[in-house]
Amino acid sequence: MRSVVCPLCGIRRARRSCPAVGQQICTVCCGTKRLTQIACPSDCPWLVSAREHPAAVVVRQLQRDIALMRQVMRDFDQRQSQLFLLINTFLLRYQAPEIQPLVDDDVAEAMAALASTYETASRGLIYEHRPASLPAERLVTALKPLLAKASEGGGSAFERDLAVVLRRAVDMVHEVRASDPENRRAFVEFLLRVAARKPDADESPQADAEAGRSRLIIP
């Protein structure tokens, strides 16, 4: 009997019936693309089972995600940490106006352009750096009012902090994308995984801060 290839990865054998896709998919795609690339219904038996008993591969992925987030924020002060979480929270909620969903290249390009703008502003010069692509330009336009409000009265020191945070965000996009180069939304999915994680019983934002840890917190 001919084995069925997973329609999502096109590589592995499809063994698991997916109610969202309407076809059988491989167990790896089911575990790693659940609720990110796959719009799982709440009554999916694989989703219910995973929430009750997460697979080891999912746990390891989440551990790597959290470790990367903490590494990126390792030397941030309180204001920089708040700005970093503010920007990433915005990215999670951002709805691209066009049909095509937001991809990592758009995020990196938009963050780099904004970083250049704030670096220039911190030196007393007003010059708006523009990204080359239209999706990145739209993202910049949507994010600028939020950053402008956050930076009110902050002066050049605040602008330098914003530039540092935005540059670090660009680095994180590239690092996440490098770990999954075939996935154009690897960073976007990374944010979704980190935001969706359930904290341990002894974890809280205050405990994280006191221990020098950081966690993406969605208000």
N, C-alpha and C. Protein backbone atom coordinates (compact mmCIF):
# COMPACT_ATOMS: atom_id res chain seq x y z
N MET A 1 0.84 -1.20 0.00
CA MET A 1 0.00 0.00 0.00
C MET A 1 0.87 1.25 0.00
N ARG A 2 0.58 2.20 -0.89
CA ARG A 2 1.37 3.40 -1.00
C ARG A 2 1.14 4.32 0.19
N SER A 3 2.22 4.78 0.80
CA SER A 3 2.09 5.67 1.95
C SER A 3 1.73 7.08 1.48
N VAL A 4 0.96 7.77 2.30
CA VAL A 4 0.53 9.12 2.00
C VAL A 4 1.52 10.12 2.59
N VAL A 5 1.96 11.06 1.77
CA VAL A 5 2.91 12.07 2.23
C VAL A 5 2.15 13.25 2.85
N CYS A 6 2.67 13.78 3.93
CA CYS A 6 2.04 14.92 4.61
C CYS A 6 1.93 16.10 3.65
N PRO A 7 0.74 16.70 3.49
CA PRO A 7 0.56 17.82 2.57
C PRO A 7 1.19 19.12 3.06
N LEU A 8 1.56 19.19 4.35
CA LEU A 8 2.13 20.41 4.90
C LEU A 8 3.64 20.50 4.69
N CYS A 9 4.34 19.42 4.97
CA CYS A 9 5.80 19.43 4.81
C CYS A 9 6.24 18.79 3.50
N GLY A 10 5.40 17.88 2.97
CA GLY A 10 5.74 17.21 1.72
C GLY A 10 6.89 16.23 1.84
N ILE A 11 7.21 15.85 3.07
CA ILE A 11 8.37 14.98 3.31
C ILE A 11 7.98 13.73 4.08
N ARG A 12 7.40 13.94 5.25
CA ARG A 12 7.13 12.81 6.15
C ARG A 12 5.81 12.13 5.83
N ARG A 13 5.70 10.92 6.34
CA ARG A 13 4.48 10.14 6.12
C ARG A 13 3.32 10.70 6.95
N ALA A 14 2.16 10.82 6.31
CA ALA A 14 0.97 11.32 6.99
C ALA A 14 0.32 10.18 7.77
N ARG A 15 0.22 10.36 9.08
CA ARG A 15 -0.30 9.31 9.94
C ARG A 15 -1.48 9.78 10.80
N ARG A 16 -1.71 11.09 10.84
CA ARG A 16 -2.67 11.62 11.80
C ARG A 16 -3.75 12.43 11.09
N SER A 17 -5.00 12.09 11.31
CA SER A 17 -6.12 12.79 10.69
C SER A 17 -6.28 14.17 11.32
N CYS A 18 -6.26 15.21 10.47
CA CYS A 18 -6.35 16.59 10.96
C CYS A 18 -7.70 17.19 10.56
N PRO A 19 -8.56 17.50 11.54
CA PRO A 19 -9.87 18.06 11.21
C PRO A 19 -9.79 19.46 10.62
N ALA A 20 -8.73 20.20 10.91
CA ALA A 20 -8.60 21.56 10.37
C ALA A 20 -8.19 21.53 8.90
N VAL A 21 -7.24 20.68 8.57
CA VAL A 21 -6.75 20.57 7.20
C VAL A 21 -7.69 19.75 6.34
N GLY A 22 -8.38 18.80 6.97
CA GLY A 22 -9.27 17.92 6.23
C GLY A 22 -8.54 16.78 5.55
N GLN A 23 -7.30 16.55 5.95
CA GLN A 23 -6.49 15.47 5.41
C GLN A 23 -5.64 14.89 6.53
N GLN A 24 -4.94 13.83 6.21
CA GLN A 24 -3.97 13.30 7.16
C GLN A 24 -2.67 14.09 7.04
N ILE A 25 -2.03 14.34 8.17
CA ILE A 25 -0.75 15.04 8.20
C ILE A 25 0.21 14.25 9.07
N CYS A 26 1.49 14.62 9.02
CA CYS A 26 2.47 13.90 9.84
C CYS A 26 2.40 14.38 11.29
N THR A 27 2.94 13.59 12.18
CA THR A 27 2.88 13.92 13.60
C THR A 27 3.74 15.14 13.93
N VAL A 28 4.84 15.34 13.19
CA VAL A 28 5.71 16.49 13.46
C VAL A 28 5.00 17.79 13.12
N CYS A 29 4.36 17.86 11.95
CA CYS A 29 3.62 19.06 11.58
C CYS A 29 2.45 19.30 12.54
N CYS A 30 1.80 18.24 12.96
CA CYS A 30 0.71 18.36 13.92
C CYS A 30 1.22 18.98 15.21
N GLY A 31 2.39 18.55 15.66
CA GLY A 31 2.91 19.04 16.93
C GLY A 31 3.51 20.42 16.87
N THR A 32 4.17 20.76 15.76
CA THR A 32 4.90 22.03 15.69
C THR A 32 4.10 23.17 15.05
N LYS A 33 3.07 22.84 14.26
CA LYS A 33 2.30 23.88 13.57
C LYS A 33 0.91 24.07 14.16
N ARG A 34 0.67 23.37 15.24
CA ARG A 34 -0.62 23.45 15.91
C ARG A 34 -0.87 24.86 16.44
N LEU A 35 -2.04 25.44 16.08
CA LEU A 35 -2.48 26.76 16.51
C LEU A 35 -1.64 27.90 15.95
N THR A 36 -0.68 27.61 15.09
CA THR A 36 0.10 28.66 14.43
C THR A 36 -0.25 28.66 12.96
N GLN A 37 0.23 27.63 12.25
CA GLN A 37 -0.13 27.49 10.83
C GLN A 37 -1.42 26.70 10.65
N ILE A 38 -1.80 25.95 11.66
CA ILE A 38 -3.02 25.14 11.59
C ILE A 38 -4.05 25.73 12.55
N ALA A 39 -5.23 26.07 12.04
CA ALA A 39 -6.30 26.62 12.87
C ALA A 39 -7.08 25.47 13.50
N CYS A 40 -6.54 24.91 14.56
CA CYS A 40 -7.13 23.72 15.18
C CYS A 40 -8.47 24.05 15.85
N PRO A 41 -9.50 23.24 15.62
CA PRO A 41 -10.75 23.41 16.38
C PRO A 41 -10.53 22.99 17.83
N SER A 42 -11.27 23.61 18.72
CA SER A 42 -11.04 23.37 20.15
C SER A 42 -11.30 21.92 20.55
N ASP A 43 -12.11 21.20 19.78
CA ASP A 43 -12.43 19.82 20.14
C ASP A 43 -11.55 18.79 19.42
N CYS A 44 -10.51 19.27 18.75
CA CYS A 44 -9.59 18.32 18.10
C CYS A 44 -8.97 17.40 19.15
N PRO A 45 -9.06 16.10 18.98
CA PRO A 45 -8.53 15.19 20.01
C PRO A 45 -7.03 15.32 20.19
N TRP A 46 -6.30 15.65 19.12
CA TRP A 46 -4.84 15.80 19.24
C TRP A 46 -4.50 17.06 20.03
N LEU A 47 -5.27 18.13 19.84
CA LEU A 47 -5.05 19.36 20.59
C LEU A 47 -5.36 19.16 22.06
N VAL A 48 -6.49 18.50 22.35
CA VAL A 48 -6.88 18.24 23.74
C VAL A 48 -5.82 17.39 24.43
N SER A 49 -5.36 16.34 23.74
CA SER A 49 -4.36 15.46 24.31
C SER A 49 -3.05 16.20 24.54
N ALA A 50 -2.66 17.06 23.59
CA ALA A 50 -1.40 17.79 23.71
C ALA A 50 -1.42 18.75 24.88
N ARG A 51 -2.57 19.35 25.13
CA ARG A 51 -2.67 20.28 26.25
C ARG A 51 -2.58 19.56 27.59
N GLU A 52 -3.11 18.35 27.62
CA GLU A 52 -3.06 17.58 28.86
C GLU A 52 -1.71 16.89 29.04
N HIS A 53 -1.14 16.44 27.92
CA HIS A 53 0.13 15.72 27.97
C HIS A 53 1.02 16.18 26.81
N PRO A 54 1.67 17.35 26.94
CA PRO A 54 2.49 17.87 25.84
C PRO A 54 3.61 16.91 25.47
N ALA A 55 3.80 16.75 24.16
CA ALA A 55 4.86 15.86 23.68
C ALA A 55 6.22 16.43 24.01
N ALA A 56 7.19 15.54 24.12
CA ALA A 56 8.55 15.97 24.49
C ALA A 56 9.11 16.96 23.48
N VAL A 57 8.81 16.77 22.18
CA VAL A 57 9.34 17.68 21.17
C VAL A 57 8.76 19.08 21.33
N VAL A 58 7.49 19.17 21.74
CA VAL A 58 6.86 20.47 21.96
C VAL A 58 7.46 21.15 23.19
N VAL A 59 7.67 20.38 24.24
CA VAL A 59 8.26 20.92 25.47
C VAL A 59 9.67 21.44 25.19
N ARG A 60 10.45 20.67 24.45
CA ARG A 60 11.82 21.11 24.13
C ARG A 60 11.81 22.38 23.28
N GLN A 61 10.89 22.45 22.33
CA GLN A 61 10.78 23.65 21.49
C GLN A 61 10.46 24.87 22.34
N LEU A 62 9.52 24.72 23.25
CA LEU A 62 9.14 25.83 24.11
C LEU A 62 10.29 26.25 25.02
N GLN A 63 11.04 25.28 25.52
CA GLN A 63 12.19 25.59 26.35
C GLN A 63 13.23 26.39 25.57
N ARG A 64 13.44 26.01 24.29
CA ARG A 64 14.37 26.77 23.44
C ARG A 64 13.85 28.18 23.18
N ASP A 65 12.54 28.30 22.98
CA ASP A 65 11.94 29.61 22.73
C ASP A 65 12.16 30.54 23.93
N ILE A 66 11.86 30.03 25.12
CA ILE A 66 11.98 30.85 26.32
C ILE A 66 13.45 31.21 26.58
N ALA A 67 14.34 30.26 26.34
CA ALA A 67 15.76 30.52 26.54
C ALA A 67 16.25 31.62 25.60
N LEU A 68 15.77 31.60 24.35
CA LEU A 68 16.16 32.64 23.40
C LEU A 68 15.62 34.00 23.82
N MET A 69 14.37 34.05 24.25
CA MET A 69 13.79 35.31 24.68
C MET A 69 14.57 35.90 25.86
N ARG A 70 14.94 35.06 26.80
CA ARG A 70 15.71 35.53 27.95
C ARG A 70 17.11 35.98 27.54
N GLN A 71 17.71 35.26 26.59
CA GLN A 71 19.04 35.63 26.12
C GLN A 71 19.02 36.99 25.42
N VAL A 72 18.00 37.21 24.62
CA VAL A 72 17.88 38.49 23.91
C VAL A 72 17.73 39.65 24.89
N MET A 73 17.02 39.42 26.00
CA MET A 73 16.74 40.48 26.97
C MET A 73 17.71 40.48 28.15
N ARG A 74 18.80 39.76 28.01
CA ARG A 74 19.70 39.49 29.14
C ARG A 74 20.22 40.75 29.82
N ASP A 75 20.53 41.81 29.07
CA ASP A 75 21.14 42.99 29.65
C ASP A 75 20.25 44.22 29.55
N PHE A 76 18.97 44.02 29.30
CA PHE A 76 18.04 45.14 29.25
C PHE A 76 17.75 45.68 30.64
N ASP A 77 17.62 46.99 30.75
CA ASP A 77 17.11 47.55 32.00
C ASP A 77 15.59 47.51 31.95
N GLN A 78 14.94 48.04 32.98
CA GLN A 78 13.48 47.91 33.07
C GLN A 78 12.78 48.60 31.90
N ARG A 79 13.24 49.79 31.54
CA ARG A 79 12.57 50.50 30.45
C ARG A 79 12.76 49.78 29.12
N GLN A 80 13.95 49.30 28.87
CA GLN A 80 14.19 48.57 27.63
C GLN A 80 13.37 47.29 27.57
N SER A 81 13.25 46.60 28.71
CA SER A 81 12.43 45.38 28.75
C SER A 81 10.97 45.69 28.44
N GLN A 82 10.47 46.78 29.02
CA GLN A 82 9.08 47.15 28.78
C GLN A 82 8.85 47.52 27.31
N LEU A 83 9.80 48.22 26.71
CA LEU A 83 9.69 48.58 25.30
C LEU A 83 9.72 47.34 24.41
N PHE A 84 10.61 46.41 24.76
CA PHE A 84 10.73 45.18 23.98
C PHE A 84 9.43 44.39 24.01
N LEU A 85 8.84 44.25 25.18
CA LEU A 85 7.58 43.52 25.30
C LEU A 85 6.44 44.28 24.63
N LEU A 86 6.47 45.60 24.70
CA LEU A 86 5.45 46.41 24.05
C LEU A 86 5.46 46.19 22.53
N ILE A 87 6.65 46.20 21.95
CA ILE A 87 6.79 46.03 20.51
C ILE A 87 6.33 44.63 20.09
N ASN A 88 6.75 43.62 20.83
CA ASN A 88 6.38 42.25 20.46
C ASN A 88 4.90 41.98 20.68
N THR A 89 4.31 42.61 21.69
CA THR A 89 2.87 42.49 21.88
C THR A 89 2.13 43.10 20.70
N PHE A 90 2.62 44.24 20.23
CA PHE A 90 2.03 44.87 19.04
C PHE A 90 2.11 43.93 17.84
N LEU A 91 3.27 43.30 17.65
CA LEU A 91 3.44 42.40 16.51
C LEU A 91 2.47 41.22 16.58
N LEU A 92 2.22 40.73 17.78
CA LEU A 92 1.28 39.62 17.94
C LEU A 92 -0.14 40.02 17.53
N ARG A 93 -0.50 41.25 17.80
CA ARG A 93 -1.86 41.71 17.54
C ARG A 93 -2.03 42.34 16.16
N TYR A 94 -0.93 42.59 15.50
CA TYR A 94 -0.98 43.29 14.22
C TYR A 94 -1.68 42.46 13.16
N GLN A 95 -2.61 43.07 12.47
CA GLN A 95 -3.31 42.43 11.37
C GLN A 95 -2.91 43.13 10.08
N ALA A 96 -2.21 42.43 9.22
CA ALA A 96 -1.78 43.02 7.96
C ALA A 96 -3.00 43.39 7.14
N PRO A 97 -3.03 44.60 6.57
CA PRO A 97 -4.20 45.03 5.80
C PRO A 97 -4.38 44.28 4.49
N GLU A 98 -3.30 43.71 3.98
CA GLU A 98 -3.41 42.96 2.74
C GLU A 98 -3.71 41.49 3.03
N ILE A 99 -4.06 40.76 2.00
CA ILE A 99 -4.42 39.35 2.17
C ILE A 99 -3.23 38.54 2.66
N GLN A 100 -2.05 38.83 2.15
CA GLN A 100 -0.86 38.08 2.52
C GLN A 100 -0.50 38.34 3.97
N PRO A 101 -0.30 37.29 4.78
CA PRO A 101 0.03 37.50 6.19
C PRO A 101 1.43 38.07 6.37
N LEU A 102 1.66 38.64 7.52
CA LEU A 102 2.96 39.21 7.86
C LEU A 102 4.02 38.12 7.88
N VAL A 103 5.17 38.38 7.25
CA VAL A 103 6.26 37.42 7.25
C VAL A 103 7.48 38.04 7.94
N ASP A 104 8.44 37.19 8.27
CA ASP A 104 9.59 37.62 9.06
C ASP A 104 10.39 38.73 8.39
N ASP A 105 10.56 38.66 7.07
CA ASP A 105 11.34 39.67 6.38
C ASP A 105 10.71 41.06 6.54
N ASP A 106 9.38 41.12 6.54
CA ASP A 106 8.69 42.39 6.75
C ASP A 106 9.00 42.94 8.13
N VAL A 107 8.96 42.07 9.14
CA VAL A 107 9.22 42.49 10.51
C VAL A 107 10.65 43.02 10.65
N ALA A 108 11.62 42.26 10.14
CA ALA A 108 13.02 42.67 10.26
C ALA A 108 13.27 44.00 9.55
N GLU A 109 12.71 44.16 8.37
CA GLU A 109 12.92 45.39 7.60
C GLU A 109 12.29 46.58 8.30
N ALA A 110 11.09 46.40 8.83
CA ALA A 110 10.40 47.49 9.53
C ALA A 110 11.15 47.88 10.80
N MET A 111 11.59 46.90 11.60
CA MET A 111 12.31 47.19 12.83
C MET A 111 13.64 47.89 12.55
N ALA A 112 14.33 47.47 11.48
CA ALA A 112 15.61 48.08 11.12
C ALA A 112 15.43 49.54 10.71
N ALA A 113 14.37 49.82 9.94
CA ALA A 113 14.11 51.19 9.51
C ALA A 113 13.80 52.08 10.71
N LEU A 114 12.97 51.58 11.63
CA LEU A 114 12.64 52.36 12.82
C LEU A 114 13.87 52.57 13.70
N ALA A 115 14.70 51.55 13.82
CA ALA A 115 15.93 51.69 14.62
C ALA A 115 16.81 52.79 14.04
N SER A 116 16.96 52.82 12.73
CA SER A 116 17.77 53.86 12.09
C SER A 116 17.18 55.25 12.33
N THR A 117 15.86 55.35 12.29
CA THR A 117 15.19 56.64 12.53
C THR A 117 15.46 57.13 13.94
N TYR A 118 15.36 56.24 14.93
CA TYR A 118 15.58 56.65 16.32
C TYR A 118 17.06 56.88 16.62
N GLU A 119 17.94 56.16 15.96
CA GLU A 119 19.38 56.43 16.12
C GLU A 119 19.72 57.82 15.61
N THR A 120 19.14 58.18 14.47
CA THR A 120 19.36 59.52 13.92
C THR A 120 18.77 60.59 14.83
N ALA A 121 17.56 60.34 15.34
CA ALA A 121 16.90 61.31 16.22
C ALA A 121 17.68 61.52 17.51
N SER A 122 18.30 60.47 18.04
CA SER A 122 19.05 60.60 19.29
C SER A 122 20.28 61.47 19.14
N ARG A 123 20.70 61.68 17.89
CA ARG A 123 21.84 62.57 17.61
C ARG A 123 21.39 63.99 17.26
N GLY A 124 20.09 64.24 17.42
CA GLY A 124 19.56 65.57 17.19
C GLY A 124 19.16 65.85 15.76
N LEU A 125 19.10 64.82 14.94
CA LEU A 125 18.72 64.99 13.53
C LEU A 125 17.38 64.32 13.27
N ILE A 126 16.56 64.96 12.50
CA ILE A 126 15.25 64.41 12.16
C ILE A 126 15.30 63.89 10.73
N TYR A 127 15.28 62.60 10.60
CA TYR A 127 15.26 61.97 9.28
C TYR A 127 14.55 60.63 9.41
N GLU A 128 13.54 60.44 8.62
CA GLU A 128 12.76 59.21 8.70
C GLU A 128 13.26 58.20 7.68
N HIS A 129 13.82 57.12 8.18
CA HIS A 129 14.29 56.04 7.32
C HIS A 129 13.09 55.19 6.91
N ARG A 130 13.03 54.85 5.66
CA ARG A 130 11.89 54.13 5.13
C ARG A 130 12.30 52.73 4.67
N PRO A 131 11.51 51.72 5.00
CA PRO A 131 11.78 50.37 4.49
C PRO A 131 11.46 50.30 3.00
N ALA A 132 12.03 49.34 2.32
CA ALA A 132 11.86 49.22 0.87
C ALA A 132 10.52 48.59 0.48
N SER A 133 10.07 47.61 1.25
CA SER A 133 8.86 46.88 0.87
C SER A 133 7.60 47.54 1.41
N LEU A 134 6.50 47.40 0.70
CA LEU A 134 5.23 47.98 1.12
C LEU A 134 4.69 47.35 2.41
N PRO A 135 4.74 46.01 2.59
CA PRO A 135 4.27 45.44 3.86
C PRO A 135 5.06 45.98 5.06
N ALA A 136 6.37 46.14 4.91
CA ALA A 136 7.18 46.68 6.00
C ALA A 136 6.84 48.13 6.27
N GLU A 137 6.59 48.89 5.21
CA GLU A 137 6.20 50.29 5.36
C GLU A 137 4.87 50.41 6.10
N ARG A 138 3.94 49.53 5.79
CA ARG A 138 2.65 49.54 6.49
C ARG A 138 2.81 49.19 7.96
N LEU A 139 3.71 48.27 8.25
CA LEU A 139 3.96 47.89 9.64
C LEU A 139 4.57 49.07 10.40
N VAL A 140 5.52 49.78 9.78
CA VAL A 140 6.12 50.96 10.40
C VAL A 140 5.05 52.01 10.69
N THR A 141 4.20 52.26 9.71
CA THR A 141 3.14 53.26 9.87
C THR A 141 2.21 52.91 11.03
N ALA A 142 1.91 51.63 11.19
CA ALA A 142 1.02 51.19 12.27
C ALA A 142 1.69 51.26 13.64
N LEU A 143 2.99 51.01 13.68
CA LEU A 143 3.71 50.95 14.97
C LEU A 143 4.14 52.33 15.46
N LYS A 144 4.39 53.26 14.56
CA LYS A 144 4.93 54.57 14.94
C LYS A 144 4.09 55.32 15.98
N PRO A 145 2.77 55.36 15.88
CA PRO A 145 1.99 56.09 16.90
C PRO A 145 2.18 55.51 18.30
N LEU A 146 2.28 54.20 18.40
CA LEU A 146 2.49 53.57 19.71
C LEU A 146 3.84 53.96 20.29
N LEU A 147 4.88 53.94 19.47
CA LEU A 147 6.22 54.31 19.94
C LEU A 147 6.30 55.80 20.26
N ALA A 148 5.62 56.62 19.46
CA ALA A 148 5.63 58.07 19.71
C ALA A 148 4.99 58.38 21.06
N LYS A 149 3.90 57.69 21.37
CA LYS A 149 3.23 57.90 22.65
C LYS A 149 4.12 57.43 23.80
N ALA A 150 4.78 56.29 23.61
CA ALA A 150 5.65 55.76 24.67
C ALA A 150 6.84 56.67 24.93
N SER A 151 7.30 57.37 23.88
CA SER A 151 8.53 58.17 24.01
C SER A 151 8.27 59.62 24.37
N GLU A 152 7.02 60.00 24.62
CA GLU A 152 6.71 61.40 24.93
C GLU A 152 7.51 61.88 26.14
N GLY A 153 8.28 62.97 25.93
CA GLY A 153 9.05 63.55 27.02
C GLY A 153 10.30 62.78 27.38
N GLY A 154 10.61 61.72 26.64
CA GLY A 154 11.76 60.90 26.99
C GLY A 154 13.08 61.44 26.51
N GLY A 155 13.05 62.24 25.45
CA GLY A 155 14.27 62.83 24.95
C GLY A 155 15.19 61.85 24.25
N SER A 156 16.44 62.26 24.07
CA SER A 156 17.40 61.46 23.31
C SER A 156 17.74 60.14 24.01
N ALA A 157 17.71 60.11 25.33
CA ALA A 157 18.01 58.87 26.06
C ALA A 157 16.97 57.81 25.73
N PHE A 158 15.71 58.23 25.67
CA PHE A 158 14.64 57.29 25.35
C PHE A 158 14.79 56.82 23.91
N GLU A 159 15.14 57.72 23.02
CA GLU A 159 15.32 57.36 21.61
C GLU A 159 16.46 56.35 21.44
N ARG A 160 17.52 56.52 22.22
CA ARG A 160 18.63 55.55 22.17
C ARG A 160 18.17 54.18 22.67
N ASP A 161 17.36 54.17 23.72
CA ASP A 161 16.83 52.90 24.23
C ASP A 161 15.97 52.22 23.17
N LEU A 162 15.13 52.99 22.53
CA LEU A 162 14.27 52.42 21.48
C LEU A 162 15.11 51.83 20.35
N ALA A 163 16.17 52.54 19.96
CA ALA A 163 17.03 52.05 18.88
C ALA A 163 17.69 50.74 19.28
N VAL A 164 18.16 50.65 20.52
CA VAL A 164 18.80 49.43 21.00
C VAL A 164 17.82 48.26 20.98
N VAL A 165 16.61 48.50 21.47
CA VAL A 165 15.59 47.46 21.53
C VAL A 165 15.20 47.01 20.13
N LEU A 166 15.03 47.94 19.23
CA LEU A 166 14.64 47.60 17.85
C LEU A 166 15.74 46.82 17.14
N ARG A 167 16.99 47.19 17.36
CA ARG A 167 18.11 46.45 16.76
C ARG A 167 18.15 45.02 17.31
N ARG A 168 17.88 44.88 18.59
CA ARG A 168 17.87 43.55 19.20
C ARG A 168 16.71 42.72 18.64
N ALA A 169 15.60 43.39 18.37
CA ALA A 169 14.45 42.69 17.76
C ALA A 169 14.81 42.17 16.37
N VAL A 170 15.54 42.97 15.61
CA VAL A 170 15.98 42.54 14.28
C VAL A 170 16.88 41.30 14.40
N ASP A 171 17.80 41.34 15.36
CA ASP A 171 18.71 40.20 15.57
C ASP A 171 17.92 38.94 15.91
N MET A 172 16.88 39.11 16.74
CA MET A 172 16.09 37.94 17.15
C MET A 172 15.33 37.36 15.97
N VAL A 173 14.79 38.22 15.11
CA VAL A 173 14.09 37.73 13.92
C VAL A 173 15.03 36.89 13.07
N HIS A 174 16.24 37.39 12.85
CA HIS A 174 17.21 36.67 12.03
C HIS A 174 17.62 35.34 12.67
N GLU A 175 17.78 35.34 13.99
CA GLU A 175 18.19 34.12 14.68
C GLU A 175 17.10 33.05 14.62
N VAL A 176 15.86 33.45 14.84
CA VAL A 176 14.76 32.49 14.77
C VAL A 176 14.60 31.97 13.35
N ARG A 177 14.68 32.86 12.38
CA ARG A 177 14.53 32.46 10.98
C ARG A 177 15.63 31.50 10.56
N ALA A 178 16.85 31.72 11.05
CA ALA A 178 17.97 30.85 10.69
C ALA A 178 17.75 29.42 11.17
N SER A 179 16.99 29.26 12.25
CA SER A 179 16.73 27.91 12.78
C SER A 179 15.67 27.18 11.96
N ASP A 180 14.93 27.91 11.14
CA ASP A 180 13.88 27.31 10.31
C ASP A 180 13.81 28.10 8.99
N PRO A 181 14.85 28.03 8.17
CA PRO A 181 14.97 28.91 6.99
C PRO A 181 13.88 28.74 5.95
N GLU A 182 13.22 27.60 5.91
CA GLU A 182 12.17 27.38 4.92
C GLU A 182 10.83 27.99 5.32
N ASN A 183 10.73 28.41 6.56
CA ASN A 183 9.48 28.94 7.09
C ASN A 183 9.55 30.47 7.12
N ARG A 184 8.81 31.15 6.28
CA ARG A 184 8.85 32.61 6.18
C ARG A 184 8.20 33.29 7.38
N ARG A 185 7.49 32.52 8.20
CA ARG A 185 6.84 33.07 9.40
C ARG A 185 7.39 32.42 10.67
N ALA A 186 8.63 32.00 10.65
CA ALA A 186 9.23 31.33 11.81
C ALA A 186 9.21 32.23 13.04
N PHE A 187 9.56 33.50 12.88
CA PHE A 187 9.57 34.42 14.03
C PHE A 187 8.16 34.72 14.51
N VAL A 188 7.23 34.94 13.60
CA VAL A 188 5.84 35.20 13.99
C VAL A 188 5.30 34.02 14.80
N GLU A 189 5.59 32.81 14.36
CA GLU A 189 5.13 31.63 15.08
C GLU A 189 5.85 31.47 16.42
N PHE A 190 7.11 31.87 16.47
CA PHE A 190 7.87 31.88 17.72
C PHE A 190 7.15 32.76 18.76
N LEU A 191 6.75 33.96 18.36
CA LEU A 191 6.04 34.85 19.27
C LEU A 191 4.73 34.23 19.75
N LEU A 192 4.01 33.58 18.85
CA LEU A 192 2.75 32.95 19.21
C LEU A 192 2.97 31.84 20.24
N ARG A 193 4.04 31.07 20.06
CA ARG A 193 4.31 29.98 21.01
C ARG A 193 4.66 30.54 22.39
N VAL A 194 5.49 31.57 22.43
CA VAL A 194 5.90 32.14 23.71
C VAL A 194 4.72 32.78 24.42
N ALA A 195 3.88 33.48 23.66
CA ALA A 195 2.73 34.15 24.27
C ALA A 195 1.70 33.16 24.79
N ALA A 196 1.60 32.01 24.14
CA ALA A 196 0.57 31.03 24.50
C ALA A 196 0.99 30.13 25.64
N ARG A 197 2.24 30.15 26.02
CA ARG A 197 2.69 29.20 27.04
C ARG A 197 2.03 29.49 28.38
N LYS A 198 1.81 28.42 29.12
CA LYS A 198 1.24 28.54 30.46
C LYS A 198 2.36 28.61 31.48
N PRO A 199 2.39 29.65 32.33
CA PRO A 199 3.46 29.73 33.33
C PRO A 199 3.35 28.62 34.36
N ASP A 200 4.50 28.26 34.92
CA ASP A 200 4.50 27.27 35.99
C ASP A 200 3.80 27.85 37.21
N ALA A 201 3.44 26.98 38.13
CA ALA A 201 2.68 27.41 39.30
C ALA A 201 3.42 28.46 40.12
N ASP A 202 4.77 28.39 40.15
CA ASP A 202 5.52 29.31 40.98
C ASP A 202 6.03 30.51 40.19
N GLU A 203 5.57 30.69 38.95
CA GLU A 203 6.02 31.79 38.13
C GLU A 203 5.03 32.94 38.18
N SER A 204 5.56 34.14 38.14
CA SER A 204 4.75 35.35 38.04
C SER A 204 5.62 36.41 37.42
N PRO A 205 5.03 37.47 36.85
CA PRO A 205 5.86 38.53 36.29
C PRO A 205 6.83 39.10 37.31
N GLN A 206 6.38 39.27 38.56
CA GLN A 206 7.24 39.83 39.59
C GLN A 206 8.39 38.88 39.91
N ALA A 207 8.08 37.58 40.00
CA ALA A 207 9.13 36.60 40.29
C ALA A 207 10.14 36.56 39.16
N ASP A 208 9.67 36.65 37.92
CA ASP A 208 10.57 36.67 36.78
C ASP A 208 11.51 37.85 36.86
N ALA A 209 10.97 39.02 37.19
CA ALA A 209 11.79 40.22 37.24
C ALA A 209 12.84 40.13 38.34
N GLU A 210 12.42 39.63 39.51
CA GLU A 210 13.35 39.52 40.63
C GLU A 210 14.45 38.51 40.35
N ALA A 211 14.14 37.49 39.55
CA ALA A 211 15.12 36.45 39.25
C ALA A 211 15.92 36.77 38.00
N GLY A 212 15.67 37.93 37.40
CA GLY A 212 16.39 38.28 36.18
C GLY A 212 15.88 37.57 34.95
N ARG A 213 14.66 37.05 35.04
CA ARG A 213 14.08 36.35 33.90
C ARG A 213 13.12 37.29 33.19
N SER A 214 12.72 36.90 32.01
CA SER A 214 11.75 37.69 31.27
C SER A 214 10.80 36.76 30.56
N ARG A 215 9.56 37.22 30.39
CA ARG A 215 8.55 36.41 29.72
C ARG A 215 7.67 37.33 28.91
N LEU A 216 7.33 36.96 27.69
CA LEU A 216 6.45 37.77 26.87
C LEU A 216 5.07 37.76 27.51
N ILE A 217 4.60 38.92 27.92
CA ILE A 217 3.34 39.01 28.64
C ILE A 217 2.35 39.78 27.78
N ILE A 218 1.21 39.18 27.52
CA ILE A 218 0.18 39.83 26.72
C ILE A 218 -0.88 40.40 27.64
N PRO A 219 -1.03 41.72 27.72
CA PRO A 219 -2.00 42.32 28.63
C PRO A 219 -3.44 41.96 28.24
